[in-house]
Tab-separated table of C-alpha atoms in Angstrom:
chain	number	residue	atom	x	y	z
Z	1115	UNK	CA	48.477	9.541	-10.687
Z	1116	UNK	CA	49.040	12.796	-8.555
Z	1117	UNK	CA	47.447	12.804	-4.722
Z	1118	UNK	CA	44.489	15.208	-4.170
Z	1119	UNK	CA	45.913	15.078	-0.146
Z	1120	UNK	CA	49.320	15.818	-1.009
Z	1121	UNK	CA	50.374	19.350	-0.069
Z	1122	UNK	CA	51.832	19.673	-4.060
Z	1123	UNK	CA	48.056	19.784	-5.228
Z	1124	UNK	CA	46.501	23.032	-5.543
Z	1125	UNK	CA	45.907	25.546	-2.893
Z	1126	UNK	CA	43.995	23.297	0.301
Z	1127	UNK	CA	40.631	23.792	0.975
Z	1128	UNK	CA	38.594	26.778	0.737
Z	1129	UNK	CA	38.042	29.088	3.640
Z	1130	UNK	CA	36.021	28.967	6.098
Z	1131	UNK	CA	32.913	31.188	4.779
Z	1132	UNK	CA	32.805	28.491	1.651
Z	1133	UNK	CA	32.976	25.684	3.394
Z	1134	UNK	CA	29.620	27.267	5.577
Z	1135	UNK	CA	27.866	28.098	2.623
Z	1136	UNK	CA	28.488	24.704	0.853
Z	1137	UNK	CA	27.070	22.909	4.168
Z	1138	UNK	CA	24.127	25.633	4.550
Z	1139	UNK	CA	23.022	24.341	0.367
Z	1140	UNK	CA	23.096	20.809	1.640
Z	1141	UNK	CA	20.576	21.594	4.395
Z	1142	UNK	CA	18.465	22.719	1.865
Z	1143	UNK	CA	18.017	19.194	0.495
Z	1144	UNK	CA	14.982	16.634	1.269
Z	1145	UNK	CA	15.849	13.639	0.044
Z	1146	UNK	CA	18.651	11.973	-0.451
Z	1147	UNK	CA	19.051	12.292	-4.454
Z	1148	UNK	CA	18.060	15.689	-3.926
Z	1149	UNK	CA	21.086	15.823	-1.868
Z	1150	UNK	CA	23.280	13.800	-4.453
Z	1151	UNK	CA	22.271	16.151	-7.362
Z	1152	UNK	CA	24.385	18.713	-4.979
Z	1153	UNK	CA	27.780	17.767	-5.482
Z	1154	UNK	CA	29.932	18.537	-7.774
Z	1155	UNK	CA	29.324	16.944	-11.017
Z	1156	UNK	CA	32.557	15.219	-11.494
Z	1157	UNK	CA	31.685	13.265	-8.344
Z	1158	UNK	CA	28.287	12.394	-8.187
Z	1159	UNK	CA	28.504	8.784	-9.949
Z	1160	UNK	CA	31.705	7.463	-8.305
Z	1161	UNK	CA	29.720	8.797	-5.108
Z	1162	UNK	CA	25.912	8.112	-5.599
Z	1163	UNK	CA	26.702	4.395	-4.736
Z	1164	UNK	CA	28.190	4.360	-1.329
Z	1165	UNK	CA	25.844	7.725	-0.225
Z	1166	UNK	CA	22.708	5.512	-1.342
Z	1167	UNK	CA	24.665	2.465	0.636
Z	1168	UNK	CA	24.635	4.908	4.187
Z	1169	UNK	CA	20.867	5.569	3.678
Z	1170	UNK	CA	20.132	1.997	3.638
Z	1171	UNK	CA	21.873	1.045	6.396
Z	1172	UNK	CA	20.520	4.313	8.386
Z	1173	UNK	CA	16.796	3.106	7.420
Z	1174	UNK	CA	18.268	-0.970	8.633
Z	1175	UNK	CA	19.261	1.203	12.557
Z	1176	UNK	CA	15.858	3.135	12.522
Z	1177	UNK	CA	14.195	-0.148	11.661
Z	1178	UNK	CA	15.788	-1.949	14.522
Z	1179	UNK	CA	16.118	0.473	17.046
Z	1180	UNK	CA	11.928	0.601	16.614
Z	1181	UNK	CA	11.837	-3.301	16.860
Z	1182	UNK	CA	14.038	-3.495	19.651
Z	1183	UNK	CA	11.701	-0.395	21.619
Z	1184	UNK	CA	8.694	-2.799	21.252
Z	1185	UNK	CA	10.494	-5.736	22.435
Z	1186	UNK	CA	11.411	-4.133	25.761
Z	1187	UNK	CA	8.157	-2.572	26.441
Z	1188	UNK	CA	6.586	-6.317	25.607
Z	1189	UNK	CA	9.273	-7.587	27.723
Z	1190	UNK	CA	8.223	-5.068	30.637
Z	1191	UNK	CA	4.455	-6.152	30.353
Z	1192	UNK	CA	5.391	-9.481	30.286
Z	1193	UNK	CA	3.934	-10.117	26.922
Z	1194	UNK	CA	5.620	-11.707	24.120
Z	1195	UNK	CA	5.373	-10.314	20.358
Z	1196	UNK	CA	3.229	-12.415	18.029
Z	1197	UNK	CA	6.453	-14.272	15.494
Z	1198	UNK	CA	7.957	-15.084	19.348
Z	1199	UNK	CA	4.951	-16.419	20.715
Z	1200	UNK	CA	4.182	-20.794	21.301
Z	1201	UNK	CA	1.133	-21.945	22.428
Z	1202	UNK	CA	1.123	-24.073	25.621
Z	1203	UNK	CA	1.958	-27.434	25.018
Z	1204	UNK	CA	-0.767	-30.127	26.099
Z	1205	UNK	CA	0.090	-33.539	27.273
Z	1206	UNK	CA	-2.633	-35.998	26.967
Z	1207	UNK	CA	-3.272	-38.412	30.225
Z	1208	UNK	CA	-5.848	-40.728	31.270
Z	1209	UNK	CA	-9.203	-39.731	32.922
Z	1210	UNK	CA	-8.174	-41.695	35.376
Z	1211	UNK	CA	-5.068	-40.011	36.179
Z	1212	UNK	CA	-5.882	-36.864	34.735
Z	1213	UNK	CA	-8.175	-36.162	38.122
Z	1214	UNK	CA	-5.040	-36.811	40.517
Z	1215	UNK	CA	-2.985	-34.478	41.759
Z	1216	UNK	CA	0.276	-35.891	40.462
Z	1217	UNK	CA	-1.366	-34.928	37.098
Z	1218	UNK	CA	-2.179	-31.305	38.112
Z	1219	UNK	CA	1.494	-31.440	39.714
Z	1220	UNK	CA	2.719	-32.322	36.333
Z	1221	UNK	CA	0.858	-29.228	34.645
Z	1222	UNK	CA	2.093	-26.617	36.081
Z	1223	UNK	CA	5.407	-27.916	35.960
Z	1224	UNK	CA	4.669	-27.318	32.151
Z	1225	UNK	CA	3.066	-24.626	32.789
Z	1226	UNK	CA	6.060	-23.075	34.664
Z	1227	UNK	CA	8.356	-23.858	32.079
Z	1228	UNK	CA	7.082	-22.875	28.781
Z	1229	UNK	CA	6.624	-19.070	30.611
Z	1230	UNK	CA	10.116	-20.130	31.505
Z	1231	UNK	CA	11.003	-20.878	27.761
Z	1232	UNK	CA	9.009	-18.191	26.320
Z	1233	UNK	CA	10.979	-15.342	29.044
Z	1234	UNK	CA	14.350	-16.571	27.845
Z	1235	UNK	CA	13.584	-16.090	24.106
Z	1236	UNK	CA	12.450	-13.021	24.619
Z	1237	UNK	CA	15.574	-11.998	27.068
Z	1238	UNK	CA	17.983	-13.370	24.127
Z	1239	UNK	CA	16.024	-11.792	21.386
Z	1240	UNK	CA	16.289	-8.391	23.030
Z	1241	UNK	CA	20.230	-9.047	23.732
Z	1242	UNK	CA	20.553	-9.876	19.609
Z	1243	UNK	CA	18.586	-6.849	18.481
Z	1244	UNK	CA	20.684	-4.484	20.538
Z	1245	UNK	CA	24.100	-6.096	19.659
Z	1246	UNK	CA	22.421	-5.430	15.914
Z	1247	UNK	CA	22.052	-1.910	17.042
Z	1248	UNK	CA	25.543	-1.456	18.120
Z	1249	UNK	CA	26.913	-2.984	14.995
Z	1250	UNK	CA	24.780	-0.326	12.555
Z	1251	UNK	CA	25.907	2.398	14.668
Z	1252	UNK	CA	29.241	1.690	14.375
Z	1253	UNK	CA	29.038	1.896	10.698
Z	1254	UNK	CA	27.471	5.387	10.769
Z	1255	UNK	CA	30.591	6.900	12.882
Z	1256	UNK	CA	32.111	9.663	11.342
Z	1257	UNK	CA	35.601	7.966	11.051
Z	1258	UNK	CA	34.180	4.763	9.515
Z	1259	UNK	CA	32.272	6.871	7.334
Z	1260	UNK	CA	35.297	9.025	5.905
Z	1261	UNK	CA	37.347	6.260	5.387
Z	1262	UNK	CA	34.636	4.543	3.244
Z	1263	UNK	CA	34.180	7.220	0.839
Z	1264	UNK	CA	37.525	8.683	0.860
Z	1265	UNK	CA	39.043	5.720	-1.671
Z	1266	UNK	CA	36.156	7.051	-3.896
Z	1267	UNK	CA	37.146	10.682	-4.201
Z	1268	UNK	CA	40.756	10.171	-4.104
Z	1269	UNK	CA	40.753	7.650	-7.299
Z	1270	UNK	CA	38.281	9.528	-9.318
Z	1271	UNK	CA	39.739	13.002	-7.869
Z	1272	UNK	CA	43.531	11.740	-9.119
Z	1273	UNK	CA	41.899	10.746	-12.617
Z	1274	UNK	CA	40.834	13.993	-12.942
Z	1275	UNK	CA	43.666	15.651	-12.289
Z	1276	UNK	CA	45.925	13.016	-15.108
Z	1277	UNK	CA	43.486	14.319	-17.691
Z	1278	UNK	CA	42.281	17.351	-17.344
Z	1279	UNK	CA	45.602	19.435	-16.939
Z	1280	UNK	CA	45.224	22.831	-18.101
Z	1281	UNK	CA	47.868	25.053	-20.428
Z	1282	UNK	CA	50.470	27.174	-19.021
Z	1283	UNK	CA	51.795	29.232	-21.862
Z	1284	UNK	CA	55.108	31.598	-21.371
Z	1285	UNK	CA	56.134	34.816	-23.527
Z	1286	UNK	CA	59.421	36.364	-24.121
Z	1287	UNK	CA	60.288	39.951	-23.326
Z	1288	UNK	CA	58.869	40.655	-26.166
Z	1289	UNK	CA	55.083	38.939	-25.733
Z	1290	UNK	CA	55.795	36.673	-28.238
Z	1291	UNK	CA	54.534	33.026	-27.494
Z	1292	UNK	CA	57.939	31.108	-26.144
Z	1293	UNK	CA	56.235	27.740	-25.189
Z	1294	UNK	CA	53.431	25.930	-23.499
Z	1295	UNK	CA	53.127	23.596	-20.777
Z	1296	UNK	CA	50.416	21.375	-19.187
Z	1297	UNK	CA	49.920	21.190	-15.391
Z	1298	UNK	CA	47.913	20.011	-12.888
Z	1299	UNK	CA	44.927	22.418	-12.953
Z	1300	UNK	CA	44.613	23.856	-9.378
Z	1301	UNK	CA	40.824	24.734	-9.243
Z	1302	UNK	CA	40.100	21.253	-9.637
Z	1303	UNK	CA	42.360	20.291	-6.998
Z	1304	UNK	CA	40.812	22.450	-4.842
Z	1305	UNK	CA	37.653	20.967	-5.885
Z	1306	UNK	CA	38.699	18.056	-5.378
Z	1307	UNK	CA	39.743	18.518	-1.672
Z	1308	UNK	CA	37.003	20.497	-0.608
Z	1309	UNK	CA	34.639	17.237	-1.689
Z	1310	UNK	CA	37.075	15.503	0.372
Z	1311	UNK	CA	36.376	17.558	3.352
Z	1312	UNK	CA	32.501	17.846	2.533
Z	1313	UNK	CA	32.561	13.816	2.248
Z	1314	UNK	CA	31.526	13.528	6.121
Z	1315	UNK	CA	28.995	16.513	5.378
Z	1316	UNK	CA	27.255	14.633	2.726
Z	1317	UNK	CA	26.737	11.519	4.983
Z	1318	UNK	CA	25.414	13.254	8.552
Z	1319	UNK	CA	23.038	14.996	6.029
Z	1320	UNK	CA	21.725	11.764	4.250
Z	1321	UNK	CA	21.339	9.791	7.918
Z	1322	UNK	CA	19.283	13.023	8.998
Z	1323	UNK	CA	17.359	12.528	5.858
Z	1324	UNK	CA	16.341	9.038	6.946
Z	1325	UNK	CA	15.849	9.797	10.338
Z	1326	UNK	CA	13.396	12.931	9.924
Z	1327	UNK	CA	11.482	10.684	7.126
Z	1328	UNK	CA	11.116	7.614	9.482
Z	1329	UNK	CA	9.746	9.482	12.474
Z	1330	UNK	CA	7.243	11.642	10.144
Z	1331	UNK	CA	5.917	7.972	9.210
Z	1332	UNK	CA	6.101	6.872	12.688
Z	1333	UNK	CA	3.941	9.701	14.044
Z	1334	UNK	CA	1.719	9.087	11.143
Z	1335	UNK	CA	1.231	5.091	12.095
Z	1336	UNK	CA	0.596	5.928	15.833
Z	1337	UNK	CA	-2.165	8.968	14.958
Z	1338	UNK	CA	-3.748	6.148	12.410
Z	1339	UNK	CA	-3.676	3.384	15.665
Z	1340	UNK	CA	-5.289	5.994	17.977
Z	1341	UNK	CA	-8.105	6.735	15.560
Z	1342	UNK	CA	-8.674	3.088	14.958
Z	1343	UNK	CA	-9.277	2.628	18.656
Z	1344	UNK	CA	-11.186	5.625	19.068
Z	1345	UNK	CA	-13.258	4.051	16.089
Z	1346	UNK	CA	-13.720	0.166	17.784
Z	1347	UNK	CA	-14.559	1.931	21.506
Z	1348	UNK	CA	-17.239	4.320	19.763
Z	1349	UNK	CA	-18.113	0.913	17.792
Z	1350	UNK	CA	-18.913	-1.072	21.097
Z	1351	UNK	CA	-20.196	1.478	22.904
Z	1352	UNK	CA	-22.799	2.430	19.932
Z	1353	UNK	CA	-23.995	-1.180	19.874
Z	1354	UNK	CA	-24.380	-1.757	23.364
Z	1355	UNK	CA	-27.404	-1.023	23.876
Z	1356	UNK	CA	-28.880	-2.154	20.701
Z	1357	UNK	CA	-29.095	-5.297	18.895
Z	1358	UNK	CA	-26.474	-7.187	17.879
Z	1359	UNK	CA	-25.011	-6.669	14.444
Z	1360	UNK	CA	-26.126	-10.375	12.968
Z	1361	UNK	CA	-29.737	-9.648	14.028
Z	1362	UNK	CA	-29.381	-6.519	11.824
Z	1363	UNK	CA	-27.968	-8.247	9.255
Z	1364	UNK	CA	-30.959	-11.036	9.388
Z	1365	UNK	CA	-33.719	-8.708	9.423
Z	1366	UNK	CA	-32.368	-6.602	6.366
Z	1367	UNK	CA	-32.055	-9.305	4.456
Z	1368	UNK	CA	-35.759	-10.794	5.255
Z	1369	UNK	CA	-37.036	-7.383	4.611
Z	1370	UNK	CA	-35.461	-7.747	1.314
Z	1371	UNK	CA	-36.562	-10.961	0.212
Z	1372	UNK	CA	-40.021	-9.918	1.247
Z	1373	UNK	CA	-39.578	-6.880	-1.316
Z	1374	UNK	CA	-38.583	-9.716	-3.666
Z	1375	UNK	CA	-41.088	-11.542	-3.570
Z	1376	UNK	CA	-43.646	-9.167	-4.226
Z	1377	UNK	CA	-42.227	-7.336	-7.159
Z	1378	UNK	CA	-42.340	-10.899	-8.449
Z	1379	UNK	CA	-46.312	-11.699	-7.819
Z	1380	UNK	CA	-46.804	-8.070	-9.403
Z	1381	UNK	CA	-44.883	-9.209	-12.402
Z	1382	UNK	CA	-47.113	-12.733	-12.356
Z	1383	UNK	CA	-49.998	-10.572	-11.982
Z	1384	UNK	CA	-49.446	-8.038	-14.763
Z	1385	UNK	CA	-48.285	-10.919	-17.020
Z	1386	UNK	CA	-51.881	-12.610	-16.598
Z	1387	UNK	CA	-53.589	-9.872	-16.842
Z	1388	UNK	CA	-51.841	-8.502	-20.393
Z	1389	UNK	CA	-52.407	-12.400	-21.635
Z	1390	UNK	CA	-56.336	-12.167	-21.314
Z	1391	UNK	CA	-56.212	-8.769	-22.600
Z	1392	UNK	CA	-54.789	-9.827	-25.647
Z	1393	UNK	CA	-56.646	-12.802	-26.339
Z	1394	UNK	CA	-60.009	-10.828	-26.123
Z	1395	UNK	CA	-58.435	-8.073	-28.109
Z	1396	UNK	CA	-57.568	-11.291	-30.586
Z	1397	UNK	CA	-61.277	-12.328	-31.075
Z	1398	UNK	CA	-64.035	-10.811	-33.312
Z	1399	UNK	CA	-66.637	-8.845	-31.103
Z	1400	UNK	CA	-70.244	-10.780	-31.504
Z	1401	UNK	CA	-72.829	-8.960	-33.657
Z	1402	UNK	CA	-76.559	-8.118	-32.650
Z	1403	UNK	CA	-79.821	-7.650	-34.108
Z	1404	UNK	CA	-79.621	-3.887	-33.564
Z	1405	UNK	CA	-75.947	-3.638	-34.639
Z	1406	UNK	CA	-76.947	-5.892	-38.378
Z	1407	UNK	CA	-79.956	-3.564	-39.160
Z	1408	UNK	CA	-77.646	-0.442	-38.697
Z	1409	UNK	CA	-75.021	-1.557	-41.059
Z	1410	UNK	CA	-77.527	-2.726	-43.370
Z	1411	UNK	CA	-77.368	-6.080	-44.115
Z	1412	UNK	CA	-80.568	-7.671	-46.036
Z	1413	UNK	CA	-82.848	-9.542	-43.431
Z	1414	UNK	CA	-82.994	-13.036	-44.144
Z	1415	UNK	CA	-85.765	-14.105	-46.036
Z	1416	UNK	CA	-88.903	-16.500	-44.799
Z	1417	UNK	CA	-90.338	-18.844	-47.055
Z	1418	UNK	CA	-94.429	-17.758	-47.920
Z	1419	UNK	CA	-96.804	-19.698	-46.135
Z	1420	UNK	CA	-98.210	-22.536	-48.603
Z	1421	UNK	CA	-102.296	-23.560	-48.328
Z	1422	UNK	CA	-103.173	-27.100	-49.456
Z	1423	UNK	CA	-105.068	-27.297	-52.842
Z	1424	UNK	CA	-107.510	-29.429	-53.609
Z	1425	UNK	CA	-106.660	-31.480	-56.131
Z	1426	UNK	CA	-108.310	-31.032	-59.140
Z	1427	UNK	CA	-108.227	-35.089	-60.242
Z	1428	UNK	CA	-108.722	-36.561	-57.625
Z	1429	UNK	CA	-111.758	-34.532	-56.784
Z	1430	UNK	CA	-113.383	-35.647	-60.204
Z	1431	UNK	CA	-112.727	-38.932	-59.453
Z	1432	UNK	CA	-114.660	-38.701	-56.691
Z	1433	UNK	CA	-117.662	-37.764	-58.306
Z	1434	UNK	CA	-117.186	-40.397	-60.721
């Protein structure tokens, strides 16, 4: 396979006005596959890989330079961060020796040396976060950066070249075809070198990328911690003065219950009330005198008043 670096491919690099405008069309991009989509298509998939591998380690540096900020200002207040942190530890002793002073001697010899432990852990946490530092910056130097992607363009830049050689084709005197030859095609050799040289240009852009995005969402978390505390002071000082927030609480909820309970009598109530109604409305109303003589009905009828007789036989018999 020919070499894209040797001086027997193609014409070098482009001039100097190219080379600015290809570098002012990567400023244009935002993101980082917005910035992949930029290259030259024969070279975007042998190159998408190790670009995407630079922005992860760039967002690993921005990560831990951030960590190890905190852990100095912590160290400086002489505070530890919360995953450091041990409670105390508490050695149980006898009432009766627990009120000498050999016992109180004996805590604060504790005392002195867990704030003696937890110093120390901090001290070598902070020296192992900044050795991490070091070692992700020296993977984003511009040498160690060329010489990771330049194995990538050179193989897939010499592939190119094997296969895609382009016709030379000769005349005679007389322009009639003679013969025709395949060579190396020299634009794509010069395309191939000026990816070369834009190699470094594609990775400063990618960790400024990173960079810009993380300190947007940085700014973003410290306006969103300010507000909280500007929310919990205007919180305390609001209910100062006032009651607290459980007798609030308690009081809402008895004024509820009360509420409750009498929409529930009401319902009782209305329930009794519609019951009666239709049991009344159930029964047959009780007729009067006045109301049977209106609609008629035949007056009951009295027996005739019977006078005794005398009887006729027995009243002869008398005589007799």
């Amino acid at each position: 396979m020919p070499d894209i670096l040797s001086a027997s491919s193609g014409s070098g690099v482009d001039s100097d006005s190219a080379s600015v405008a290809r570098r002012v069309a990567l400023q244009g991009a935002r993101t980082v596959d917005a910035l992949i989509d930029l290259i030259p298509g024969d070279f975007v998939e042998c190159l998408r890989g190790p670009l995407r591998g630079i922005s992860a380690t760039t967002s690993k540096l921005v990560s831990a330079r951030a960590t190890l900020v905190k852990w100095r200002q912590h160290h400086a207040a002489g505070t530890m961060p919360s995953h450091l942190f041990r409670q105390k530890p508490e050695v149980q002793l006898t009432s009766n020796f627990g009120s000498t002073d050999d016992a109180s001697q004996h805590r604060l010899a504790l005392e002195s040396a867990h704030s003696e432990y937890l110093k120390t852990t901090l001290e070598n946490a902070i020296k192992a976060k900044a050795d991490d530092v070091l070692f992700l910056e020296a993977a984003l130097e511009p040498e160690r950066l060329f010489n990771e992607l330049k194995p990538f363009i050179a193989v897939q830049g010499s592939h190119l070249l094997a296969t895609r050689k382009v016709p030379l084709i000769t005349y005679t005197d007389k322009g009639a075809f003679k013969e025709v030859k395949f060579i190396e095609d020299a634009l794509l050799a010069q395309q191939c070198r000026n990816v070369m040289a834009d190699s470094i240009a594609y990775a400063f852009r990618i960790i400024s990328i990173v960079e810009s995005h993380a300190a947007v969402e940085s700014v973003k978390q410290e306006r969103k911690r300010d507000l909280k505390k500007a929310a919990d002071v205007e919180m305390a000082d609001s209910s100062r003065p006032g009651p607290s927030i459980q007798s609030m609480v308690d009081r809402a909820v008895a004024a509820k219950l009360k509420t409750v309970e009498a929409k529930k009598g009401k319902k009782k109530d209305t329930k009794k009330k519609a019951s009666t109604s239709t049991q009344v409305a159930r029964r047959p109303p009780k007729a009067t005198k006045g109301a049977e003589q209106k609609k008629g009905k035949p007056k009951p009828k009295t027996k005739p008043k019977t006078t005794a007789k005398p009887d006729k036989g027995k009243g002869k018999a008398k005589g007799k």
